[in-house]
Coordinates of C-alpha atoms in Angstrom, one line a residue:
X16 CA -71.1 43.8 58.3
X17 CA -73.1 46.9 57.9
X18 CA -74.3 49.2 60.7
X19 CA -77.9 48.1 60.5
X20 CA -77.1 44.4 60.8
X21 CA -77.2 44.3 64.5
X22 CA -77.8 46.7 67.4
X23 CA -74.3 46.2 68.9
X24 CA -72.7 47.5 65.7
X25 CA -74.8 50.6 66.0
X26 CA -73.5 51.1 69.5
X27 CA -69.9 50.5 68.5
X28 CA -70.2 52.6 65.4
X29 CA -70.4 55.7 67.6
X30 CA -66.7 55.2 68.5
X31 CA -65.3 55.0 65.0
X32 CA -63.2 58.0 64.2
X33 CA -62.5 59.2 67.7
X34 CA -58.9 59.5 68.9
X35 CA -58.1 58.2 72.4
X36 CA -55.8 61.1 73.3
X37 CA -56.9 62.1 76.8
X38 CA -54.3 60.9 79.3
X39 CA -54.2 60.7 83.1
X40 CA -53.7 64.4 83.9
X41 CA -56.5 65.4 81.6
X42 CA -58.9 62.9 83.1
X43 CA -58.1 63.9 86.7
X44 CA -58.6 67.6 85.9
X45 CA -61.8 67.1 83.9
X46 CA -63.2 65.3 86.9
X47 CA -62.0 68.1 89.3
X48 CA -63.1 70.8 86.9
X49 CA -66.6 69.3 86.6
X50 CA -66.9 69.5 90.4
X51 CA -65.8 73.1 90.8
X52 CA -67.6 75.9 89.0
X53 CA -69.7 79.0 89.4
X54 CA -72.1 77.0 91.7
X55 CA -69.3 77.2 94.4
X56 CA -67.6 80.4 93.4
X57 CA -70.8 82.5 93.0
X58 CA -74.0 80.5 93.7
X59 CA -73.1 79.6 97.3
X60 CA -73.4 83.2 98.4
X61 CA -77.2 83.3 98.2
X62 CA -77.5 79.9 99.8
X63 CA -75.3 81.0 102.7
X64 CA -77.4 84.1 103.2
X65 CA -80.7 82.2 103.1
X66 CA -79.7 79.0 104.9
X67 CA -77.0 79.7 107.5
X68 CA -74.2 77.4 108.7
X69 CA -76.4 74.3 108.2
X70 CA -75.5 74.7 104.5
X71 CA -72.5 72.6 105.4
X72 CA -74.8 69.7 106.0
X73 CA -76.7 70.3 102.7
X74 CA -73.5 70.2 100.7
X75 CA -72.3 67.1 102.5
X76 CA -75.5 65.2 101.9
X77 CA -75.6 66.1 98.2
X78 CA -71.9 65.3 98.0
X79 CA -72.6 61.7 99.1
X80 CA -75.3 61.4 96.4
X81 CA -72.8 62.8 93.9
X82 CA -70.3 60.1 94.9
X83 CA -73.0 57.4 94.5
X84 CA -73.6 58.9 91.0
X85 CA -70.0 58.7 90.0
X86 CA -69.6 55.1 91.2
X87 CA -72.6 54.2 89.1
X88 CA -71.2 56.0 86.1
X89 CA -67.8 54.4 86.7
X90 CA -69.4 50.9 86.5
X91 CA -71.1 51.8 83.2
X92 CA -67.9 53.2 81.7
X93 CA -65.9 50.1 82.5
X94 CA -68.7 48.0 81.0
X95 CA -68.3 50.0 77.8
X96 CA -66.5 53.3 77.3
X97 CA -68.3 55.4 74.7
X98 CA -68.5 59.0 73.7
X99 CA -72.2 58.6 73.4
X100 CA -72.2 58.1 77.2
X101 CA -75.8 58.3 78.7
X102 CA -77.4 58.2 75.3
X103 CA -75.6 55.0 74.4
X104 CA -76.3 53.4 77.7
X105 CA -80.0 54.2 77.5
X106 CA -80.0 52.8 74.0
X107 CA -78.4 49.5 75.2
X108 CA -80.5 49.0 78.3
X109 CA -83.8 50.8 77.6
X110 CA -84.1 51.1 73.8
X111 CA -84.0 53.8 71.1
X112 CA -86.9 55.8 72.3
X113 CA -85.2 56.5 75.7
X114 CA -81.9 57.2 73.9
X115 CA -83.7 59.8 71.9
X116 CA -85.2 61.4 75.0
X117 CA -82.0 61.3 76.9
X118 CA -79.9 62.7 74.1
X119 CA -82.1 65.7 73.3
X120 CA -82.7 66.6 77.0
X121 CA -78.9 66.5 77.6
X122 CA -78.3 68.6 74.5
X123 CA -81.0 71.1 75.5
X124 CA -79.5 71.3 79.0
X125 CA -76.1 72.3 77.7
X126 CA -77.5 74.6 75.1
X127 CA -79.4 76.6 77.7
X128 CA -76.5 76.5 80.1
X129 CA -74.1 77.7 77.5
X130 CA -76.3 80.6 76.6
X131 CA -76.4 81.6 80.3
X132 CA -72.7 81.2 80.7
X133 CA -72.0 83.3 77.7
X134 CA -74.2 86.1 79.1
X135 CA -72.4 85.7 82.4
X136 CA -69.0 86.1 80.8
X137 CA -70.2 89.4 79.3
X138 CA -71.1 90.6 82.8
X139 CA -67.9 89.4 84.4
X140 CA -65.8 91.1 81.8
X141 CA -67.4 94.5 82.6
X142 CA -65.7 94.3 86.1
X143 CA -62.6 95.4 84.2
X144 CA -64.0 97.0 81.1
X145 CA -67.4 98.5 82.0
X146 CA -67.9 99.9 78.5
X147 CA -67.2 96.6 76.7
X148 CA -70.2 95.7 74.6
X149 CA -71.7 92.4 75.8
X150 CA -72.3 91.2 72.3
X151 CA -68.6 91.6 71.5
X152 CA -67.7 89.6 74.7
X153 CA -70.1 86.8 73.7
X154 CA -68.6 86.5 70.2
X155 CA -65.0 86.5 71.5
X156 CA -65.6 84.0 74.3
X157 CA -67.5 81.7 71.9
X158 CA -64.8 82.0 69.2
X159 CA -62.1 80.9 71.8
X160 CA -63.9 77.8 73.0
X161 CA -65.1 76.9 69.6
X162 CA -61.6 77.0 68.2
X163 CA -60.3 74.8 71.1
X164 CA -63.0 72.2 70.5
X165 CA -62.5 72.1 66.8
X166 CA -58.8 71.4 67.1
X167 CA -59.0 68.0 68.9
X168 CA -60.1 66.2 72.1
X169 CA -56.6 66.8 73.4
X170 CA -57.0 70.5 73.0
X171 CA -60.2 70.3 75.0
X172 CA -58.4 68.3 77.6
X173 CA -55.6 70.8 77.8
X174 CA -58.0 73.8 78.3
X175 CA -59.8 71.9 81.0
X176 CA -56.5 70.9 82.7
X177 CA -55.3 74.5 83.0
X178 CA -58.8 75.8 83.9
X179 CA -59.0 73.3 86.7
X180 CA -55.5 74.2 87.8
X181 CA -56.6 77.8 88.2
X182 CA -59.8 77.0 90.0
X183 CA -58.2 74.5 92.3
X184 CA -55.3 77.0 93.0
X185 CA -57.8 79.7 94.0
X186 CA -59.7 77.4 96.3
X187 CA -56.4 76.1 97.9
X188 CA -55.3 79.7 98.6
X189 CA -58.6 80.4 100.2
X190 CA -58.4 77.2 102.3
X191 CA -54.9 78.1 103.6
X192 CA -55.9 81.7 104.3
X193 CA -59.2 80.6 105.8
X194 CA -57.6 78.1 108.2
X195 CA -55.0 80.7 109.4
X196 CA -57.8 83.3 110.0
X197 CA -60.2 80.9 111.7
X198 CA -57.7 79.0 113.8
X199 CA -55.9 82.3 114.7
X200 CA -59.2 83.9 115.6
X201 CA -58.4 87.0 113.5
X202 CA -60.8 90.0 113.2
X203 CA -62.4 90.1 109.8
X204 CA -64.7 93.0 109.0
X205 CA -65.4 93.7 112.7
X206 CA -66.2 90.0 113.4
X207 CA -64.0 87.5 115.3
X208 CA -63.3 84.5 113.1
X209 CA -63.6 81.0 114.6
X210 CA -65.5 77.8 114.6
X211 CA -67.7 79.2 117.3
X212 CA -69.5 81.2 114.5
X213 CA -71.1 77.9 113.5
X214 CA -73.5 78.2 116.4
X215 CA -73.2 81.9 117.4
X216 CA -74.4 82.9 113.9
X217 CA -77.6 84.9 113.9
X218 CA -80.3 82.2 114.3
X219 CA -77.8 79.6 115.4
X220 CA -76.4 76.7 113.4
X221 CA -79.8 75.7 111.9
X222 CA -81.8 79.0 111.7
X223 CA -85.6 78.4 112.0
X224 CA -87.1 81.6 113.3
X225 CA -88.0 84.9 111.7
X226 CA -87.4 84.7 107.9
X227 CA -86.0 81.2 108.2
X228 CA -87.8 77.8 108.2
X229 CA -86.7 74.6 109.9
X230 CA -86.7 72.9 106.5
X231 CA -84.5 75.5 104.9
X232 CA -81.3 73.4 104.8
X233 CA -83.2 70.5 103.5
X234 CA -85.0 72.5 100.8
X235 CA -81.8 74.2 99.7
X236 CA -80.5 70.8 98.6
X237 CA -82.6 71.2 95.5
X238 CA -80.3 74.1 94.6
X239 CA -77.0 72.6 95.9
X240 CA -77.4 69.7 93.4
X241 CA -76.7 72.1 90.6
X242 CA -73.4 73.2 92.1
X243 CA -72.2 69.6 91.4
X244 CA -73.6 69.6 87.9
X245 CA -71.1 68.5 85.2
X246 CA -69.3 65.9 87.3
X247 CA -70.9 63.4 84.8
X248 CA -68.6 64.8 82.1
X249 CA -66.2 62.0 82.8
X250 CA -68.7 59.7 81.2
X251 CA -68.6 61.6 77.9
X252 CA -64.8 62.0 77.9
X253 CA -64.3 58.2 78.6
X254 CA -64.7 57.4 74.9
X255 CA -61.5 59.4 74.1
X256 CA -59.4 58.3 77.0
X257 CA -56.1 56.5 76.3
X258 CA -56.8 54.1 79.2
X259 CA -60.3 54.4 80.5
X260 CA -60.1 51.2 82.5
X261 CA -57.3 52.6 84.5
X262 CA -58.1 56.3 84.7
X263 CA -61.9 56.3 85.4
X264 CA -61.7 54.4 88.7
X265 CA -58.9 56.7 89.9
X266 CA -61.0 59.8 89.0
X267 CA -64.2 58.5 90.4
X268 CA -62.7 57.3 93.7
X269 CA -61.1 60.8 94.2
X270 CA -64.4 62.6 93.8
X271 CA -65.5 62.1 97.5
X272 CA -62.2 63.5 98.7
X273 CA -62.4 66.5 96.4
X274 CA -66.0 67.2 97.5
X275 CA -65.0 67.0 101.1
X276 CA -62.0 69.3 100.7
X277 CA -63.1 71.8 98.1
X278 CA -66.9 72.2 98.7
X279 CA -67.5 71.2 102.4
X280 CA -64.1 72.6 103.5
X281 CA -64.8 75.9 101.7
X282 CA -68.3 76.3 103.1
X283 CA -67.2 75.4 106.6
X284 CA -64.5 78.1 106.5
X285 CA -66.9 80.7 105.0
X286 CA -69.4 80.2 107.8
X287 CA -66.6 80.3 110.4
X288 CA -65.2 83.6 109.1
X289 CA -68.3 85.8 108.8
X290 CA -71.9 85.7 109.9
X291 CA -73.9 84.3 106.9
X292 CA -76.0 87.4 106.5
X293 CA -72.8 89.2 105.3
X294 CA -72.9 87.2 102.1
X295 CA -75.1 88.5 99.4
X296 CA -76.5 87.1 96.1
X297 CA -74.6 88.1 93.0
X298 CA -71.3 88.6 94.9
X299 CA -68.9 85.7 95.3
X300 CA -68.5 84.8 99.0
X301 CA -64.8 84.5 98.4
X302 CA -64.7 88.1 97.1
X303 CA -66.6 89.2 100.2
X304 CA -64.1 87.5 102.5
X305 CA -61.0 88.7 100.8
X306 CA -62.2 92.3 100.5
X307 CA -63.0 92.3 104.3
X308 CA -59.5 91.0 104.9
X309 CA -58.1 93.8 102.8
X310 CA -56.7 91.4 100.2
X311 CA -58.4 93.2 97.2
X312 CA -56.0 91.6 94.8
X313 CA -57.4 88.2 95.6
X314 CA -60.9 89.6 94.9
X315 CA -59.7 90.5 91.5
X316 CA -58.3 86.9 91.1
X317 CA -61.7 85.5 92.0
X318 CA -63.4 87.7 89.4
X319 CA -61.0 86.3 86.8
X320 CA -61.7 82.7 88.1
X321 CA -65.4 83.3 87.5
X322 CA -64.6 84.0 83.9
X323 CA -62.4 80.8 83.7
X324 CA -65.2 78.8 85.3
X325 CA -67.8 80.1 82.8
X326 CA -65.5 79.5 79.9
X327 CA -64.8 76.0 81.2
X328 CA -68.5 75.3 81.2
X329 CA -68.9 76.6 77.7
X330 CA -66.0 74.4 76.6
X331 CA -67.6 71.3 78.2
X332 CA -70.9 72.2 76.7
X333 CA -69.6 72.2 73.1
X334 CA -67.5 69.1 73.7
X335 CA -70.4 67.1 75.2
X336 CA -73.1 68.2 72.7
X337 CA -71.0 67.4 69.7
X338 CA -70.6 63.8 70.8
X339 CA -74.1 63.4 72.0
X340 CA -75.5 64.7 68.7
X341 CA -73.3 62.3 66.8
X342 CA -74.6 59.4 68.9
X343 CA -78.2 60.5 68.1
X344 CA -77.3 60.9 64.4
X345 CA -76.0 57.3 64.3
X346 CA -79.6 56.1 64.8
X347 CA -81.2 58.7 62.6
X348 CA -82.5 60.7 65.7
X349 CA -80.6 63.9 64.8
X350 CA -79.8 65.6 61.5
X351 CA -77.3 63.5 59.5
X352 CA -74.8 66.3 59.2
X353 CA -74.0 65.8 62.9
X354 CA -72.1 62.6 61.9
X355 CA -69.4 64.6 60.2
X356 CA -66.0 64.4 61.8
X357 CA -62.6 66.0 61.2
X358 CA -59.4 64.1 60.6
X359 CA -58.4 64.9 64.2
X360 CA -61.5 62.9 65.4
X361 CA -63.7 65.9 66.3
X362 CA -67.5 65.8 65.5
X363 CA -67.3 69.3 64.3
X364 CA -70.7 69.6 62.7
X365 CA -72.6 69.0 66.0
X366 CA -70.3 71.4 67.8
X367 CA -70.9 74.1 65.3
X368 CA -74.6 73.5 65.5
X369 CA -74.5 74.0 69.3
X370 CA -72.4 77.2 68.9
X371 CA -75.0 78.7 66.5
X372 CA -77.7 78.0 69.1
X373 CA -75.5 79.7 71.7
X374 CA -75.3 82.9 69.6
X375 CA -79.0 83.0 68.8
X376 CA -79.9 82.2 72.4
X377 CA -77.6 85.0 73.7
X378 CA -79.4 87.5 71.5
X379 CA -82.8 86.2 72.8
X380 CA -81.5 86.5 76.4
X381 CA -80.6 90.1 75.8
X382 CA -84.0 90.9 74.3
X383 CA -86.2 88.9 76.7
X384 CA -84.2 88.2 79.9
X385 CA -87.4 87.4 81.9
X386 CA -88.5 84.8 79.5
X387 CA -85.1 83.3 79.3
X388 CA -84.9 83.0 83.1
X389 CA -87.6 80.3 82.9
X390 CA -85.6 78.5 80.2
X391 CA -82.5 78.5 82.4
X392 CA -84.4 77.2 85.4
X393 CA -85.6 74.3 83.2
X394 CA -82.0 73.1 83.0
X395 CA -82.3 72.0 86.6
X396 CA -84.9 69.5 85.7
X397 CA -82.8 68.3 82.8
X398 CA -79.8 67.7 85.0
X399 CA -81.9 65.6 87.4
X400 CA -83.1 63.5 84.4
X401 CA -79.6 62.9 83.2
X402 CA -78.4 61.8 86.7
X403 CA -81.5 59.6 86.9
X404 CA -80.6 57.8 83.7
X405 CA -77.1 57.0 85.1
X406 CA -78.6 55.4 88.2
X407 CA -81.3 53.6 86.1
X408 CA -78.7 52.2 83.6
X409 CA -76.4 51.1 86.4
X410 CA -79.3 49.2 88.1
X411 CA -80.2 47.5 84.8
X412 CA -76.5 46.6 84.1
X413 CA -76.1 45.0 87.5
X414 CA -79.3 43.0 87.1
X415 CA -77.9 41.6 83.9
X416 CA -74.4 40.9 85.3
X417 CA -75.9 39.3 88.4
X418 CA -77.9 36.9 86.2
X419 CA -74.8 36.1 84.0
X420 CA -76.3 37.7 80.9
X421 CA -73.3 40.1 80.7
X422 CA -69.9 39.4 82.3
X423 CA -69.2 41.2 85.6
X424 CA -67.3 44.4 85.4
X425 CA -64.0 45.2 87.1
X426 CA -65.4 48.4 88.9
X427 CA -68.8 47.6 90.3
X428 CA -70.4 50.2 92.5
X429 CA -70.6 49.2 96.2
X430 CA -74.0 49.1 98.0
X431 CA -76.0 47.9 95.1
X432 CA -78.9 48.3 94.7
X433 CA -79.4 50.7 97.6
X434 CA -77.0 53.5 96.6
X435 CA -78.6 53.9 93.2
X436 CA -82.1 53.5 94.6
X437 CA -81.3 56.2 97.2
X438 CA -80.0 58.3 94.4
X439 CA -83.2 58.0 92.4
X440 CA -85.4 58.7 95.4
X441 CA -83.3 61.7 96.3
X442 CA -83.6 63.2 92.8
X443 CA -87.4 62.8 93.0
X444 CA -87.3 64.7 96.3
X445 CA -85.2 67.4 94.8
X446 CA -87.8 67.8 92.0
X447 CA -90.5 68.3 94.7
X448 CA -88.2 70.7 96.5
X449 CA -87.8 72.7 93.4
X450 CA -91.6 73.1 93.1
X451 CA -91.9 74.1 96.7
X452 CA -89.1 76.6 96.7
X453 CA -90.4 78.0 93.4
X454 CA -93.8 78.5 94.9
X455 CA -92.3 80.3 97.9
X456 CA -90.0 82.5 95.8
X457 CA -92.6 85.2 94.9
X458 CA -96.2 86.2 95.7
X459 CA -96.8 86.5 91.9
X460 CA -97.5 83.3 90.0
X461 CA -95.5 84.3 86.9
X462 CA -92.5 84.8 89.1
X463 CA -92.7 81.4 90.7
X464 CA -90.2 80.2 88.1
X465 CA -89.1 76.8 89.5
X466 CA -92.7 75.9 90.3
X467 CA -93.8 76.8 86.8
X468 CA -91.0 74.7 85.3
X469 CA -91.8 71.6 87.4
X470 CA -95.6 71.7 87.2
X471 CA -96.1 73.0 83.6
X472 CA -92.7 72.8 82.0
X473 CA -92.2 69.0 82.5
X474 CA -95.5 68.1 80.8
X475 CA -94.8 70.4 77.9
X476 CA -91.3 69.0 77.4
X477 CA -92.6 65.5 77.6
X478 CA -95.3 66.2 75.0
X479 CA -92.8 67.8 72.6
X480 CA -90.4 64.9 72.9
X481 CA -93.3 62.4 72.4
X482 CA -94.4 64.1 69.2
X483 CA -90.8 64.4 68.0
X484 CA -90.2 60.7 68.6
X485 CA -93.2 59.9 66.5
X486 CA -91.7 61.9 63.7
X487 CA -88.3 60.3 63.8
X488 CA -89.4 56.7 64.7
X489 CA -89.9 55.5 61.1
X490 CA -86.3 56.4 60.2
X491 CA -85.0 54.8 63.3
X492 CA -86.9 51.6 62.6
X493 CA -85.6 51.5 59.1
X494 CA -82.0 52.2 60.2
X495 CA -82.0 49.5 62.9
X496 CA -84.0 46.9 61.1
X497 CA -86.8 47.4 63.6
X498 CA -84.5 46.6 66.5
X499 CA -85.5 49.6 68.6
X500 CA -86.0 47.8 71.9
X501 CA -83.3 47.3 74.6
X502 CA -80.5 45.0 73.7
X503 CA -81.0 42.7 76.6
X504 CA -83.7 40.9 78.4
X505 CA -83.2 39.4 81.9
X506 CA -82.8 36.0 80.3
X507 CA -80.3 37.0 77.6
X508 CA -79.9 38.9 74.3
X509 CA -83.2 40.2 72.9
X510 CA -82.1 39.6 69.3
X511 CA -80.8 36.2 68.1
X512 CA -77.7 37.6 66.3
X513 CA -76.4 39.3 69.4
X514 CA -73.8 38.1 71.9
X515 CA -72.0 40.0 74.7
X516 CA -68.8 39.8 72.6
X517 CA -70.5 42.0 70.1
X518 CA -70.2 45.0 72.5
X519 CA -66.4 45.0 72.1
X520 CA -65.6 48.1 70.0
X521 CA -62.5 46.4 68.6
X522 CA -64.8 44.0 66.7
X523 CA -66.3 46.9 64.8
X524 CA -63.2 49.0 64.0
X525 CA -64.0 48.9 60.3
X526 CA -67.5 50.4 60.6
X527 CA -67.9 53.6 58.7

């Protein structure tokens, strides 16, 4: 049977050539690593300064939404584990057009994120070597993660495993030190540590006077969302797990615990140790605390962890985009060279394509940093879209399983349909929040970055994608035999030669 005979074969063909080499410890640490990054280590400083202790509530609320997201993703993965992830699910449940949109938005998100992370690595390295040329740092950092990705999926998993170990280790040290300092009521930088700082903080627990607004902790959720970005990586990695049915539920169910301990626990201790006005944007709050405690060596460790976190993000970006591009290439929605794979099961061509964009983008960032800032802000909208596709696909999947069109999965998300609907509504509110916070950010229109991205950027991106789809659509129609709609209707298969059994990748192991 050829790839174009049926839609299911197109879906399953994505998995041909991949090696299922990611085991339990890789999966667990990929899930942890996706939930701990520069958003916690660095980005939380400005949020603490501008929001106050109520930031704990902001992180907790978004953490619940992140858990809803992971349960929805877990249900999709156990329905069908695929390296095409969100692209493949959108293809199955909403058709080729939405797969095209989802894939390119996700790729663009990682491309822009990777460029920003490369630039960040250059700045972090200058903490130790001030005279190190940033361009040299960019090339060295990219060479390292590119080499790892080109080796194998297992090499990627090993890097993420040890990166996660370092990040988790640093957070655990902080949590232990923080608990001792807070419970013991130690003096830190002239301030007495203790949980009383939650309400004795300047402005109280929920500051709403002076420079603060009552809606501050609510509005800041639009930024907190991006601290959790990349937890969806488990969905992409599922296609190369040795036992996705066993490992994904374990990883997903542990997410809420990790969020509670690492994120909410860290923020709670930070606001209990120092007044929030002591934290400043651009300096890790953990560095601030350790320096005031006189533990300068830990400040140095945190600076190193920032590099690890940025490298981990780069590593994840190359891994994800290589697989997403190959999924798009399978339906003629991306250049055909992106289908090329190595003997070790690595879609190397797509990975190299993304790395070239990283380099070119880094050069552009150095030349026009103000223009690039708008591009980086656009990634926030792209993350919201990707999360939205997960919720939408899970809702559609459950509609089909409830009607008996598709067999019920073994790991269904609880609270259907309310948890996913709440998730979708929340993402819309975050989008509105981005526009509002962007408008308030500056008195000058051209510096209202998030506002410009939401109000003008989204329509521009939508227009570009619509035109691009018109260009590739004839090839997609030819490749799929004009089967470009969703695979299922609420009454059964959309196409007469399709059955639920066709979705089993084992049935298509010979597709090339």
